[in-house]
Amino acid sequence: MGTFLYTIFISLYVAGIKLFSCWNAKADLWIKGRKTYPAVTFSKELDTKTIWMHCASLGEFEQGRPVIEHLKKLYPAVKIVLTFFSPSGYEVQKNYTGADAVFYLPIDSKANADKMISAINPSLVLWVKYEYWFYYLQAFKQQNIPVLLVSGIFRNSQPFFKWYGASWKRMLPFFTHFFVQDKASEILLAGIGIDENITVSGDTRFDRVIEIAEQFEHIPLIQEFCGDSKIIVAGSTWEDDEAELIHYVKANPAIKFIIAPHEIEAENLKDVKKEFVGSVFYSELLTTTQSTANVLIIDNVGMLSRLYCYADITYVGGGFGDDGVHNVLEAAVYGKPVLYGPEFEKFVEAIELTKCGGGISINSALDLEEVLSRLWDDETLLQITGEAAKNYVHNNAGASKKITAFIQEKRLLIS
């Protein structure tokens, strides 16, 4: 696909989202968010450095966050610009105080790329995990702006490694350096001639979840809800995950459940509450003095990473859907067993967590009940499984330091 076809593709993509926005709230935010941008113009003085970090969505932001926050400590005067592709990231982090500006990435085009680079004047660009926008990456290369791929992951299924992937391969030389999560990614890139500017650094998410756990602060209402009960926290759940939990919840009223759905639109929350009869929303705890419910549904964003700390056993959703399981590290870092559905083969951390004994994949509601019964009945097994999960996270920390050390060594933020 040449640049002409690429431009046509981008135009059709935008047209499709505009059409979809007529009935989809996220698509509507995607369109409206790109109509206006903050007035961003940074100094062109040589002693003023700006880092531009781009993330597809919230998960990628959490991967890039420990890097920019570490760099901010090393270089206090540096400016930070943060862009998102998806509303799921922007809407949650638009007020992130660690950045000097936060906004949507304008649609990929030569004009937009030139305009944004001129306004931001970045000294360094961090592209987190994936998203390959030709005109932006080409412009960075043409203007000699270093671009680092942070926590990159490559698989055989990606177009870079297919017979039709020539135009995708064209974008890879635009990167100054690749920091990839695993050896398999390094081998794949070497197979297509990218073999001199790669570091297997690991995944920066390990560093991020450790930071969150170390900075943990109790949530009084959650603490009160839990009391002395056994607790299961189910995070980032979809309808398929909730269907696996329903019978167990009904059959075990003495256990308390905290369920944080992945989608918190009003209609979905209403459906979840209907599934779990007698459940209560977190927002309702704010206005009531006492609740006898054994199921608490989280109807906000941003709390999940702390909720796992309250669990005896955790469940991470997404593993019964085509996209696969969500972030298992947020749960594992607290030293709690992590359960998830069967679709996790695309996620290295879930595969390795299973291998080390800290994570357990379940295939059905019956399977879930059997695993939970086994863990509840054997306190030693419960403890060993939790410790294996925590050790796995801590044994894989350090990716952020490798990246920041490279930036220091190459003097990318020093005139």
Tab-separated table of C-alpha atoms in Angstrom:
chain	number	residue	atom	x	y	z
A	1	MET	CA	0.000	0.000	0.000
A	2	GLY	CA	1.666	3.223	-1.180
A	3	THR	CA	1.139	6.650	0.389
A	4	PHE	CA	-1.769	7.371	-1.977
A	5	LEU	CA	-3.662	4.266	-0.877
A	6	TYR	CA	-2.685	4.974	2.730
A	7	THR	CA	-4.228	8.431	2.484
A	8	ILE	CA	-7.397	6.937	1.012
A	9	PHE	CA	-7.499	4.413	3.850
A	10	ILE	CA	-7.198	7.182	6.474
A	11	SER	CA	-10.003	9.149	4.806
A	12	LEU	CA	-12.294	6.114	4.741
A	13	TYR	CA	-11.387	5.311	8.349
A	14	VAL	CA	-12.395	8.790	9.506
A	15	ALA	CA	-15.587	8.682	7.438
A	16	GLY	CA	-16.492	5.359	9.031
A	17	ILE	CA	-15.996	6.719	12.548
A	18	LYS	CA	-18.087	9.798	11.717
A	19	LEU	CA	-20.907	7.537	10.608
A	20	PHE	CA	-20.501	5.307	13.659
A	21	SER	CA	-20.518	8.367	15.948
A	22	CYS	CA	-24.213	8.896	15.227
A	23	TRP	CA	-25.042	6.140	17.729
A	24	ASN	CA	-21.762	5.367	19.527
A	25	ALA	CA	-20.609	7.633	22.365
A	26	LYS	CA	-16.912	6.747	22.087
A	27	ALA	CA	-16.837	7.405	18.360
A	28	ASP	CA	-18.561	10.728	18.996
A	29	LEU	CA	-15.868	11.684	21.523
A	30	TRP	CA	-13.193	10.604	19.025
A	31	ILE	CA	-14.587	13.022	16.425
A	32	LYS	CA	-15.382	15.954	18.735
A	33	GLY	CA	-12.044	15.685	20.519
A	34	ARG	CA	-10.195	16.320	17.276
A	35	LYS	CA	-12.080	19.479	16.369
A	36	THR	CA	-10.194	21.682	18.801
A	37	TYR	CA	-6.757	21.472	20.357
A	38	PRO	CA	-5.093	23.356	23.199
A	39	ALA	CA	-2.952	26.256	22.096
A	40	VAL	CA	0.378	24.437	22.272
A	41	THR	CA	3.501	26.305	21.291
A	42	PHE	CA	6.726	25.513	23.077
A	43	SER	CA	9.908	27.507	23.130
A	44	LYS	CA	12.399	27.076	20.324
A	45	GLU	CA	15.277	27.951	22.673
A	46	LEU	CA	18.041	25.369	22.658
A	47	ASP	CA	18.011	24.912	26.433
A	48	THR	CA	14.284	24.060	26.522
A	49	LYS	CA	13.602	20.384	25.911
A	50	THR	CA	10.221	18.808	25.201
A	51	ILE	CA	9.268	15.125	25.286
A	52	TRP	CA	6.277	14.071	23.216
A	53	MET	CA	4.783	10.765	24.299
A	54	HIS	CA	2.029	9.186	22.206
A	55	CYS	CA	-0.220	6.385	23.459
A	56	ALA	CA	-3.044	4.545	21.757
A	57	SER	CA	-5.130	4.359	24.915
A	58	LEU	CA	-5.053	4.078	28.695
A	59	GLY	CA	-3.105	0.829	28.881
A	60	GLU	CA	-0.291	2.239	26.754
A	61	PHE	CA	-0.223	5.372	28.906
A	62	GLU	CA	0.375	3.202	31.976
A	63	GLN	CA	3.300	1.630	30.123
A	64	GLY	CA	4.842	4.953	29.178
A	65	ARG	CA	4.112	6.718	32.456
A	66	PRO	CA	7.034	5.352	34.523
A	67	VAL	CA	9.444	6.416	31.775
A	68	ILE	CA	8.309	10.036	31.533
A	69	GLU	CA	7.990	10.385	35.296
A	70	HIS	CA	11.520	9.067	35.765
A	71	LEU	CA	12.781	11.425	33.059
A	72	LYS	CA	11.006	14.349	34.741
A	73	LYS	CA	12.955	13.615	37.929
A	74	LEU	CA	16.222	13.463	35.997
A	75	TYR	CA	15.438	16.577	33.930
A	76	PRO	CA	13.057	18.777	35.989
A	77	ALA	CA	12.933	21.552	33.371
A	78	VAL	CA	11.763	19.260	30.559
A	79	LYS	CA	8.261	19.820	29.124
A	80	ILE	CA	5.912	16.881	28.549
A	81	VAL	CA	3.297	16.636	25.797
A	82	LEU	CA	0.956	13.648	25.884
A	83	THR	CA	-1.282	12.572	23.003
A	84	PHE	CA	-3.865	9.808	22.719
A	85	PHE	CA	-5.552	8.091	19.829
A	86	SER	CA	-8.518	6.729	21.793
A	87	PRO	CA	-11.106	8.400	24.039
A	88	SER	CA	-10.517	5.584	26.531
A	89	GLY	CA	-7.129	7.097	27.250
A	90	TYR	CA	-7.762	10.785	26.751
A	91	GLU	CA	-10.972	11.059	28.764
A	92	VAL	CA	-9.348	9.440	31.808
A	93	GLN	CA	-5.997	11.249	31.633
A	94	LYS	CA	-6.872	14.641	30.115
A	95	ASN	CA	-6.096	16.281	33.462
A	96	TYR	CA	-2.883	14.357	34.098
A	97	THR	CA	-0.716	16.782	36.051
A	98	GLY	CA	2.541	15.215	34.911
A	99	ALA	CA	2.129	16.697	31.419
A	100	ASP	CA	2.192	20.278	30.205
A	101	ALA	CA	-0.384	19.486	27.521
A	102	VAL	CA	-2.706	16.533	26.853
A	103	PHE	CA	-4.817	16.120	23.731
A	104	TYR	CA	-5.908	13.798	20.936
A	105	LEU	CA	-3.440	13.003	18.183
A	106	PRO	CA	-4.697	14.767	15.034
A	107	ILE	CA	-5.471	12.505	12.086
A	108	ASP	CA	-2.339	11.329	10.324
A	109	SER	CA	-1.468	13.560	7.399
A	110	LYS	CA	1.613	15.434	6.238
A	111	ALA	CA	0.026	18.784	7.086
A	112	ASN	CA	-0.985	17.707	10.598
A	113	ALA	CA	2.396	16.134	11.284
A	114	ASP	CA	4.265	19.273	10.213
A	115	LYS	CA	1.891	21.494	12.184
A	116	MET	CA	2.189	19.503	15.411
A	117	ILE	CA	5.960	19.162	15.223
A	118	SER	CA	6.281	22.883	14.613
A	119	ALA	CA	4.091	23.686	17.615
A	120	ILE	CA	5.527	21.135	20.044
A	121	ASN	CA	9.141	21.274	18.874
A	122	PRO	CA	9.974	17.906	20.467
A	123	SER	CA	13.516	17.004	21.405
A	124	LEU	CA	12.487	13.387	21.936
A	125	VAL	CA	9.453	11.325	20.912
A	126	LEU	CA	8.277	8.227	22.771
A	127	TRP	CA	5.879	5.985	20.847
A	128	VAL	CA	4.392	3.461	23.268
A	129	LYS	CA	3.973	-0.206	22.302
A	130	TYR	CA	2.352	0.209	18.892
A	131	GLU	CA	0.412	2.457	16.477
A	132	TYR	CA	2.293	3.223	13.328
A	133	TRP	CA	1.287	6.507	11.657
A	134	PHE	CA	3.287	7.013	8.496
A	135	TYR	CA	3.323	10.821	8.127
A	136	TYR	CA	4.178	11.491	11.761
A	137	LEU	CA	6.976	8.949	11.825
A	138	GLN	CA	8.329	10.109	8.465
A	139	ALA	CA	8.350	13.735	9.630
A	140	PHE	CA	10.255	12.856	12.802
A	141	LYS	CA	12.879	11.101	10.716
A	142	GLN	CA	13.143	13.936	8.179
A	143	GLN	CA	13.617	16.484	10.952
A	144	ASN	CA	16.158	14.350	12.834
A	145	ILE	CA	13.985	14.011	15.915
A	146	PRO	CA	14.828	10.812	17.836
A	147	VAL	CA	11.884	8.408	18.190
A	148	LEU	CA	11.980	5.516	20.647
A	149	LEU	CA	9.473	2.677	20.633
A	150	VAL	CA	8.694	1.848	24.273
A	151	SER	CA	7.604	-1.658	25.318
A	152	GLY	CA	7.156	-2.748	21.716
A	153	ILE	CA	5.758	-6.178	21.000
A	154	PHE	CA	5.886	-7.899	17.610
A	155	ARG	CA	4.086	-11.032	16.428
A	156	ASN	CA	4.062	-13.093	13.243
A	157	SER	CA	0.466	-12.057	12.630
A	158	GLN	CA	1.397	-8.389	12.135
A	159	PRO	CA	1.611	-7.011	8.577
A	160	PHE	CA	5.337	-6.246	8.953
A	161	PHE	CA	5.965	-9.950	8.487
A	162	LYS	CA	3.483	-10.651	5.680
A	163	TRP	CA	3.934	-10.608	1.912
A	164	TYR	CA	1.631	-7.571	1.694
A	165	GLY	CA	3.441	-5.627	4.436
A	166	ALA	CA	5.927	-3.610	2.372
A	167	SER	CA	4.417	-0.237	3.298
A	168	TRP	CA	4.372	-1.207	6.970
A	169	LYS	CA	8.026	-2.183	6.834
A	170	ARG	CA	8.797	1.256	5.399
A	171	MET	CA	7.841	2.806	8.739
A	172	LEU	CA	10.214	0.793	10.903
A	173	PRO	CA	13.460	2.586	9.847
A	174	PHE	CA	11.864	5.842	11.023
A	175	PHE	CA	12.466	4.725	14.624
A	176	THR	CA	15.768	5.595	16.250
A	177	HIS	CA	15.639	2.673	18.657
A	178	PHE	CA	13.310	-0.181	19.567
A	179	PHE	CA	12.823	-1.214	23.189
A	180	VAL	CA	10.942	-4.486	22.881
A	181	GLN	CA	9.346	-6.665	25.517
A	182	ASP	CA	10.800	-10.031	24.553
A	183	LYS	CA	13.415	-11.939	22.583
A	184	ALA	CA	10.788	-13.179	20.117
A	185	SER	CA	10.146	-9.578	19.004
A	186	GLU	CA	13.868	-9.006	18.513
A	187	ILE	CA	14.149	-12.141	16.365
A	188	LEU	CA	11.162	-11.159	14.216
A	189	LEU	CA	12.590	-7.696	13.549
A	190	ALA	CA	16.008	-9.126	12.755
A	191	GLY	CA	14.331	-11.349	10.179
A	192	ILE	CA	13.301	-8.281	8.167
A	193	GLY	CA	16.586	-6.439	8.521
A	194	ILE	CA	16.012	-4.437	11.719
A	195	ASP	CA	18.846	-5.766	13.850
A	196	GLU	CA	21.183	-2.990	14.992
A	197	ASN	CA	19.028	-0.680	17.114
A	198	ILE	CA	17.060	-3.063	19.331
A	199	THR	CA	17.129	-3.624	23.080
A	200	VAL	CA	15.152	-6.343	24.823
A	201	SER	CA	14.156	-4.236	27.821
A	202	GLY	CA	11.052	-6.017	29.060
A	203	ASP	CA	7.682	-4.425	29.755
A	204	THR	CA	7.496	-1.099	31.611
A	205	ARG	CA	4.103	-2.114	33.020
A	206	PHE	CA	5.932	-4.163	35.654
A	207	ASP	CA	7.522	-0.955	36.931
A	208	ARG	CA	4.213	0.868	36.863
A	209	VAL	CA	2.208	-1.680	38.856
A	210	ILE	CA	4.991	-1.886	41.452
A	211	GLU	CA	4.857	1.909	41.825
A	212	ILE	CA	1.083	1.791	42.285
A	213	ALA	CA	1.342	-0.943	44.917
A	214	GLU	CA	4.087	0.886	46.804
A	215	GLN	CA	2.028	4.097	46.850
A	216	PHE	CA	-1.179	2.314	47.892
A	217	GLU	CA	-3.682	4.288	49.945
A	218	HIS	CA	-6.806	2.727	51.426
A	219	ILE	CA	-10.263	3.576	50.088
A	220	PRO	CA	-12.379	3.872	53.261
A	221	LEU	CA	-15.702	2.852	51.692
A	222	ILE	CA	-14.132	-0.223	50.097
A	223	GLN	CA	-12.461	-1.138	53.375
A	224	GLU	CA	-15.801	-0.841	55.171
A	225	PHE	CA	-17.610	-2.913	52.522
A	226	CYS	CA	-15.063	-5.727	52.781
A	227	GLY	CA	-15.037	-5.990	56.560
A	228	ASP	CA	-13.762	-9.412	57.643
A	229	SER	CA	-15.289	-11.306	54.707
A	230	LYS	CA	-13.535	-13.345	52.060
A	231	ILE	CA	-13.150	-11.110	49.019
A	232	ILE	CA	-13.027	-11.743	45.283
A	233	VAL	CA	-12.233	-8.770	43.068
A	234	ALA	CA	-13.188	-9.173	39.400
A	235	GLY	CA	-11.705	-6.405	37.241
A	236	SER	CA	-12.225	-5.293	33.641
A	237	THR	CA	-15.113	-7.720	33.182
A	238	TRP	CA	-17.240	-8.141	30.089
A	239	GLU	CA	-20.613	-9.823	29.777
A	240	ASP	CA	-19.012	-13.218	29.139
A	241	ASP	CA	-16.936	-12.935	32.313
A	242	GLU	CA	-19.928	-11.897	34.383
A	243	ALA	CA	-21.886	-14.875	33.048
A	244	GLU	CA	-19.188	-17.194	34.446
A	245	LEU	CA	-19.448	-15.540	37.870
A	246	ILE	CA	-23.224	-15.319	38.342
A	247	HIS	CA	-23.887	-18.813	39.704
A	248	TYR	CA	-20.935	-18.746	42.073
A	249	VAL	CA	-22.002	-15.357	43.438
A	250	LYS	CA	-25.544	-16.596	44.085
A	251	ALA	CA	-24.313	-19.785	45.729
A	252	ASN	CA	-21.874	-18.011	48.067
A	253	PRO	CA	-23.603	-15.125	49.851
A	254	ALA	CA	-20.984	-15.138	52.631
A	255	ILE	CA	-18.251	-14.140	50.151
A	256	LYS	CA	-18.130	-10.517	49.072
A	257	PHE	CA	-17.496	-9.622	45.444
A	258	ILE	CA	-16.181	-6.387	43.971
A	259	ILE	CA	-16.881	-6.221	40.233
A	260	ALA	CA	-15.365	-3.514	38.050
A	261	PRO	CA	-16.871	-3.732	34.531
A	262	HIS	CA	-14.654	-2.716	31.625
A	263	GLU	CA	-17.452	-0.615	30.158
A	264	ILE	CA	-19.065	1.849	32.554
A	265	GLU	CA	-21.680	3.374	30.285
A	266	ALA	CA	-25.006	3.716	32.100
A	267	GLU	CA	-26.764	1.052	30.036
A	268	ASN	CA	-24.081	-1.561	30.660
A	269	LEU	CA	-23.928	-0.796	34.377
A	270	LYS	CA	-27.685	-1.171	34.561
A	271	ASP	CA	-27.419	-4.607	32.917
A	272	VAL	CA	-24.646	-5.710	35.282
A	273	LYS	CA	-26.653	-4.638	38.317
A	274	LYS	CA	-29.616	-6.612	37.020
A	275	GLU	CA	-27.422	-9.724	36.640
A	276	PHE	CA	-26.270	-9.575	40.247
A	277	VAL	CA	-29.491	-9.229	42.192
A	278	GLY	CA	-29.167	-7.158	45.336
A	279	SER	CA	-25.863	-5.589	44.280
A	280	VAL	CA	-24.933	-1.999	45.003
A	281	PHE	CA	-23.012	0.619	43.017
A	282	TYR	CA	-19.959	2.280	44.560
A	283	SER	CA	-21.634	5.672	44.045
A	284	GLU	CA	-24.520	4.443	46.187
A	285	LEU	CA	-22.157	3.748	49.076
A	286	LEU	CA	-21.420	7.467	49.106
A	287	THR	CA	-25.015	8.245	50.078
A	288	THR	CA	-25.905	5.349	52.373
A	289	THR	CA	-24.708	4.607	55.882
A	290	GLN	CA	-24.913	0.828	55.599
A	291	SER	CA	-25.245	-1.811	52.896
A	292	THR	CA	-26.048	-5.494	53.295
A	293	ALA	CA	-25.144	-6.319	49.685
A	294	ASN	CA	-22.433	-8.885	49.015
A	295	VAL	CA	-21.740	-7.545	45.503
A	296	LEU	CA	-20.264	-4.101	44.911
A	297	ILE	CA	-20.217	-2.801	41.324
A	298	ILE	CA	-17.641	-0.126	40.569
A	299	ASP	CA	-19.243	2.598	38.453
A	300	ASN	CA	-16.183	4.801	37.945
A	301	VAL	CA	-12.772	4.700	36.268
A	302	GLY	CA	-9.379	4.838	37.946
A	303	MET	CA	-9.931	2.783	41.076
A	304	LEU	CA	-9.303	-0.751	39.830
A	305	SER	CA	-5.541	-0.918	40.340
A	306	ARG	CA	-6.079	-0.320	44.074
A	307	LEU	CA	-9.084	-2.609	44.430
A	308	TYR	CA	-7.062	-5.766	43.822
A	309	CYS	CA	-5.245	-5.158	47.115
A	310	TYR	CA	-8.468	-5.953	49.010
A	311	ALA	CA	-8.906	-9.342	47.364
A	312	ASP	CA	-8.097	-12.794	48.639
A	313	ILE	CA	-8.481	-14.022	45.049
A	314	THR	CA	-8.616	-11.910	41.893
A	315	TYR	CA	-10.254	-12.415	38.518
A	316	VAL	CA	-9.202	-10.417	35.446
A	317	GLY	CA	-11.729	-10.127	32.626
A	318	GLY	CA	-11.433	-10.268	28.850
A	319	GLY	CA	-10.300	-13.871	28.645
A	320	PHE	CA	-13.604	-15.088	27.231
A	321	GLY	CA	-13.567	-12.561	24.367
A	322	ASP	CA	-11.687	-12.381	21.072
A	323	ASP	CA	-9.432	-9.536	22.254
A	324	GLY	CA	-8.127	-11.549	25.193
A	325	VAL	CA	-7.428	-10.991	28.858
A	326	HIS	CA	-6.774	-7.534	30.307
A	327	ASN	CA	-3.897	-6.455	32.556
A	328	VAL	CA	-3.097	-9.335	34.919
A	329	LEU	CA	-0.110	-7.494	36.410
A	330	GLU	CA	-2.310	-5.010	38.292
A	331	ALA	CA	-3.674	-7.929	40.307
A	332	ALA	CA	-0.520	-10.055	40.529
A	333	VAL	CA	1.592	-7.310	42.132
A	334	TYR	CA	-0.391	-7.557	45.372
A	335	GLY	CA	0.489	-11.213	45.824
A	336	LYS	CA	-2.977	-12.595	45.133
A	337	PRO	CA	-3.893	-15.557	42.894
A	338	VAL	CA	-5.038	-14.339	39.467
A	339	LEU	CA	-7.788	-16.139	37.543
A	340	TYR	CA	-8.773	-15.442	33.921
A	341	GLY	CA	-10.462	-16.981	30.902
A	342	PRO	CA	-8.858	-19.142	28.185
A	343	GLU	CA	-8.041	-16.402	25.658
A	344	PHE	CA	-4.610	-15.236	26.817
A	345	GLU	CA	-2.201	-16.653	24.229
A	346	LYS	CA	-1.421	-13.174	22.812
A	347	PHE	CA	-0.264	-11.871	26.184
A	348	VAL	CA	3.215	-12.862	27.300
A	349	GLU	CA	2.632	-11.804	30.891
A	350	ALA	CA	-0.459	-14.026	31.212
A	351	ILE	CA	1.360	-16.971	29.629
A	352	GLU	CA	4.325	-16.592	31.966
A	353	LEU	CA	2.125	-15.963	34.998
A	354	THR	CA	0.380	-19.265	34.255
A	355	LYS	CA	3.697	-21.081	33.881
A	356	CYS	CA	5.065	-19.795	37.193
A	357	GLY	CA	1.921	-20.797	39.068
A	358	GLY	CA	0.689	-17.318	39.933
A	359	GLY	CA	-2.144	-17.338	37.395
A	360	ILE	CA	-4.833	-19.908	36.643
A	361	SER	CA	-6.860	-20.065	33.437
A	362	ILE	CA	-10.449	-21.271	33.686
A	363	ASN	CA	-12.611	-22.497	30.810
A	364	SER	CA	-16.128	-22.439	32.251
A	365	ALA	CA	-18.251	-21.526	35.250
A	366	LEU	CA	-17.828	-25.070	36.575
A	367	ASP	CA	-14.065	-24.802	36.168
A	368	LEU	CA	-14.138	-21.481	38.031
A	369	GLU	CA	-16.024	-23.007	40.963
A	370	GLU	CA	-13.606	-25.940	41.183
A	371	VAL	CA	-10.544	-23.672	41.191
A	372	LEU	CA	-12.021	-21.329	43.779
A	373	SER	CA	-13.016	-24.232	46.039
A	374	ARG	CA	-9.493	-25.641	45.799
A	375	LEU	CA	-7.943	-22.315	46.756
A	376	TRP	CA	-10.355	-21.655	49.632
A	377	ASP	CA	-9.867	-25.171	51.022
A	378	ASP	CA	-6.062	-25.061	50.973
A	379	GLU	CA	-4.647	-21.959	52.662
A	380	THR	CA	-1.085	-23.005	51.813
A	381	LEU	CA	-1.959	-23.277	48.111
A	382	LEU	CA	-3.650	-19.873	48.270
A	383	GLN	CA	-0.519	-18.340	49.750
A	384	ILE	CA	1.927	-20.082	47.414
A	385	THR	CA	-0.083	-19.052	44.338
A	386	GLY	CA	-0.214	-15.430	45.502
A	387	GLU	CA	3.508	-15.332	46.258
A	388	ALA	CA	4.304	-16.779	42.823
A	389	ALA	CA	2.269	-13.964	41.238
A	390	LYS	CA	4.042	-11.247	43.221
A	391	ASN	CA	7.499	-12.707	42.620
A	392	TYR	CA	6.835	-12.872	38.894
A	393	VAL	CA	6.117	-9.134	38.790
A	394	HIS	CA	9.119	-8.092	40.860
A	395	ASN	CA	11.489	-10.400	38.985
A	396	ASN	CA	10.610	-8.648	35.725
A	397	ALA	CA	10.945	-5.030	36.830
A	398	GLY	CA	13.522	-2.608	35.446
A	399	ALA	CA	12.502	-1.824	31.842
A	400	SER	CA	12.001	1.890	32.581
A	401	LYS	CA	15.518	2.252	33.960
A	402	LYS	CA	17.000	0.636	30.841
A	403	ILE	CA	15.178	3.142	28.629
A	404	THR	CA	16.072	6.204	30.692
A	405	ALA	CA	19.695	5.020	30.925
A	406	PHE	CA	19.800	4.872	27.112
A	407	ILE	CA	18.407	8.409	26.876
A	408	GLN	CA	21.047	9.639	29.309
A	409	GLU	CA	23.872	7.766	27.601
A	410	LYS	CA	22.919	9.106	24.150
A	411	ARG	CA	22.412	12.621	25.612
A	412	LEU	CA	19.040	12.889	23.875
A	413	LEU	CA	17.830	15.584	26.273
A	414	ILE	CA	21.085	17.519	26.505
A	415	SER	CA	22.067	20.186	23.994
